[in-house]
């Protein structure tokens, strides 16, 4: 009798293991079907939206669509031209400001040299400071103007006058 109870327990364990395997497989299949169902629903929704867009496009005359596209192209070309003008203007302002600043530094250096021409130690210090200021100015002005030009050119295009005002304000 102990053989049959042990055998029944072994069979029960085997059946429990098989049930767990079947349960795991069923869970996996349920997850896969859920994912597949979601994909099918998304595809249906996409198809419906495409059909709606096609319906709207069919009701509009092609000439209206073509005219709209032509108008957009014309606006894009105008904005590109304005962008070129702004870049040119910004480059001109940058070069003018660089010229003004270099002349200012040069005059200040001459003034300091004239007031301190008796002491060679001070003259050397002034020359070192002048070269350091020149280097820092070049680095800062490049970064400043690149940042300013990027901000101006990325801003919405609302007229050449507004861009010039913004560029002038950024420079001052």
Short mmCIF file of C-alpha atoms in Angstrom, two decimals:
data_model
loop_
_atom_site.label_atom_id
_atom_site.label_comp_id
_atom_site.label_asym_id
_atom_site.label_seq_id
_atom_site.Cartn_x
_atom_site.Cartn_y
_atom_site.Cartn_z
CA UNK A 1 0.00 0.00 0.00
CA UNK A 2 2.89 2.32 0.62
CA UNK A 3 3.94 1.82 -2.98
CA UNK A 4 0.66 3.10 -4.29
CA UNK A 5 0.63 6.15 -1.99
CA UNK A 6 4.21 7.02 -2.99
CA UNK A 7 3.31 6.42 -6.60
CA UNK A 8 0.18 8.58 -6.26
CA UNK A 9 2.24 11.35 -4.61
CA UNK A 10 4.87 11.17 -7.37
CA UNK A 11 2.16 11.27 -10.02
CA UNK A 12 0.52 14.22 -8.24
CA UNK A 13 3.87 16.08 -8.15
CA UNK A 14 4.39 15.40 -11.84
CA UNK A 15 0.88 16.62 -12.61
CA UNK A 16 1.43 19.76 -10.51
CA UNK A 17 4.68 20.49 -12.42
CA UNK A 18 2.92 19.98 -15.75
CA UNK A 19 0.07 22.25 -14.61
CA UNK A 20 2.59 24.96 -13.65
CA UNK A 21 4.26 24.65 -17.05
CA UNK A 22 0.89 24.85 -18.81
CA UNK A 23 -0.09 27.82 -16.62
CA UNK A 24 3.16 29.65 -17.49
CA UNK A 25 2.64 28.91 -21.19
CA UNK A 26 -0.96 30.16 -20.97
CA UNK A 27 0.20 33.40 -19.26
CA UNK A 28 2.80 33.93 -21.99
CA UNK A 29 0.17 33.40 -24.69
CA UNK A 30 -2.20 35.84 -22.96
CA UNK A 31 0.54 38.51 -22.85
CA UNK A 32 1.38 37.96 -26.51
CA UNK A 33 -2.27 38.15 -27.56
CA UNK A 34 -2.76 41.33 -25.52
CA UNK A 35 0.24 42.95 -27.19
CA UNK A 36 -0.93 41.80 -30.61
CA UNK A 37 -4.43 43.11 -29.91
CA UNK A 38 -3.00 46.51 -28.99
CA UNK A 39 -0.99 46.61 -32.21
CA UNK A 40 -4.07 45.71 -34.26
CA UNK A 41 -6.08 48.45 -32.52
CA UNK A 42 -3.32 50.99 -33.21
CA UNK A 43 -3.23 49.94 -36.87
CA UNK A 44 -7.02 50.30 -37.12
CA UNK A 45 -6.88 53.75 -35.56
CA UNK A 46 -4.04 54.76 -37.90
CA UNK A 47 -6.01 53.50 -40.90
CA UNK A 48 -9.10 55.44 -39.79
CA UNK A 49 -7.08 58.64 -39.39
CA UNK A 50 -5.53 58.19 -42.83
CA UNK A 51 -8.98 57.69 -44.33
CA UNK A 52 -10.24 60.85 -42.62
CA UNK A 53 -7.29 62.84 -43.97
CA UNK A 54 -7.86 61.44 -47.43
CA UNK A 55 -11.53 62.42 -47.23
CA UNK A 56 -10.61 65.97 -46.28
CA UNK A 57 -8.05 66.14 -49.08
CA UNK A 58 -10.57 64.84 -51.61
CA UNK A 59 -13.08 67.52 -50.72
CA UNK A 60 -10.58 70.30 -51.30
CA UNK A 61 -9.87 71.10 -54.91
CA UNK A 62 -6.36 70.32 -56.05
CA UNK A 63 -5.91 73.88 -57.26
CA UNK A 64 -6.49 75.11 -53.69
CA UNK A 65 -3.89 72.69 -52.37
CA UNK A 66 -1.39 73.70 -55.05
CA UNK A 67 -1.97 77.41 -54.37
CA UNK A 68 -1.48 76.84 -50.65
CA UNK A 69 1.79 75.02 -51.28
CA UNK A 70 2.96 77.77 -53.65
CA UNK A 71 2.16 80.42 -51.05
CA UNK A 72 4.09 78.50 -48.40
CA UNK A 73 7.05 78.15 -50.77
CA UNK A 74 6.98 81.88 -51.46
CA UNK A 75 6.94 82.63 -47.72
CA UNK A 76 9.82 80.22 -47.16
CA UNK A 77 11.88 81.92 -49.88
CA UNK A 78 11.12 85.34 -48.36
CA UNK A 79 12.17 84.10 -44.92
CA UNK A 80 15.36 82.63 -46.35
CA UNK A 81 16.16 85.95 -48.02
CA UNK A 82 15.44 87.81 -44.79
CA UNK A 83 17.67 85.33 -42.96
CA UNK A 84 20.53 86.08 -45.40
CA UNK A 85 20.04 89.82 -44.92
CA UNK A 86 20.08 89.40 -41.15
CA UNK A 87 23.27 87.37 -41.27
CA UNK A 88 24.93 90.01 -43.42
CA UNK A 89 23.74 92.79 -41.15
CA UNK A 90 24.93 90.94 -38.07
CA UNK A 91 28.35 90.35 -39.61
CA UNK A 92 28.60 94.05 -40.48
CA UNK A 93 27.65 95.06 -36.94
CA UNK A 94 30.13 92.59 -35.51
CA UNK A 95 33.01 93.84 -37.64
CA UNK A 96 32.14 97.47 -36.85
CA UNK A 97 32.03 96.76 -33.13
CA UNK A 98 35.33 94.87 -33.29
CA UNK A 99 36.93 97.80 -35.09
CA UNK A 100 35.57 100.29 -32.55
CA UNK A 101 36.72 98.19 -29.61
CA UNK A 102 40.21 97.66 -31.04
CA UNK A 103 40.57 101.42 -31.64
CA UNK A 104 39.34 102.11 -28.10
CA UNK A 105 41.82 99.65 -26.57
CA UNK A 106 44.60 101.08 -28.69
CA UNK A 107 43.81 104.64 -27.55
CA UNK A 108 43.57 103.57 -23.91
CA UNK A 109 46.91 101.78 -24.21
CA UNK A 110 48.52 104.87 -25.72
CA UNK A 111 47.04 107.05 -23.01
CA UNK A 112 48.34 104.78 -20.28
CA UNK A 113 51.72 104.53 -21.95
CA UNK A 114 51.96 108.31 -22.18
CA UNK A 115 51.07 108.74 -18.52
CA UNK A 116 53.47 105.99 -17.33
CA UNK A 117 56.38 106.34 -19.77
CA UNK A 118 58.91 106.92 -17.00
CA UNK A 119 58.64 103.44 -15.40
CA UNK A 120 59.71 100.44 -17.59
CA UNK A 121 58.10 97.95 -15.14
CA UNK A 122 54.71 99.59 -15.55
CA UNK A 123 55.14 99.64 -19.33
CA UNK A 124 55.76 95.88 -19.36
CA UNK A 125 52.72 95.30 -17.14
CA UNK A 126 50.59 97.46 -19.44
CA UNK A 127 51.77 95.53 -22.52
CA UNK A 128 50.97 92.20 -20.84
CA UNK A 129 47.55 93.44 -19.74
CA UNK A 130 46.89 94.81 -23.22
CA UNK A 131 47.66 91.45 -24.86
CA UNK A 132 45.57 89.59 -22.25
CA UNK A 133 42.64 91.96 -22.77
CA UNK A 134 42.95 91.50 -26.53
CA UNK A 135 42.89 87.71 -26.20
CA UNK A 136 39.97 87.70 -23.76
CA UNK A 137 38.05 90.15 -25.94
CA UNK A 138 38.51 87.99 -29.04
CA UNK A 139 37.32 84.89 -27.20
CA UNK A 140 34.38 86.66 -25.55
CA UNK A 141 33.28 88.55 -28.64
CA UNK A 142 33.29 85.40 -30.76
CA UNK A 143 31.15 83.57 -28.21
CA UNK A 144 28.88 86.55 -27.66
CA UNK A 145 28.29 87.18 -31.34
CA UNK A 146 27.81 83.51 -32.15
CA UNK A 147 25.27 83.25 -29.33
CA UNK A 148 23.55 86.48 -30.34
CA UNK A 149 23.39 85.47 -33.99
CA UNK A 150 22.04 82.04 -33.09
CA UNK A 151 19.31 83.56 -30.91
CA UNK A 152 18.34 86.08 -33.57
CA UNK A 153 18.30 83.58 -36.42
CA UNK A 154 16.35 80.99 -34.44
CA UNK A 155 13.70 83.51 -33.37
CA UNK A 156 10.42 83.61 -35.33
CA UNK A 157 10.67 85.66 -38.48
CA UNK A 158 8.62 88.84 -37.86
CA UNK A 159 10.22 91.54 -39.92
CA UNK A 160 13.65 92.86 -40.75
CA UNK A 161 13.26 95.99 -38.58
CA UNK A 162 12.63 93.93 -35.43
CA UNK A 163 15.74 91.83 -36.10
CA UNK A 164 17.89 94.94 -36.47
CA UNK A 165 16.55 96.30 -33.18
CA UNK A 166 17.28 92.98 -31.43
CA UNK A 167 20.78 92.84 -32.87
CA UNK A 168 21.47 96.41 -31.76
CA UNK A 169 20.11 95.73 -28.28
CA UNK A 170 22.26 92.60 -27.93
CA UNK A 171 25.36 94.50 -29.00
CA UNK A 172 24.83 97.27 -26.44
#
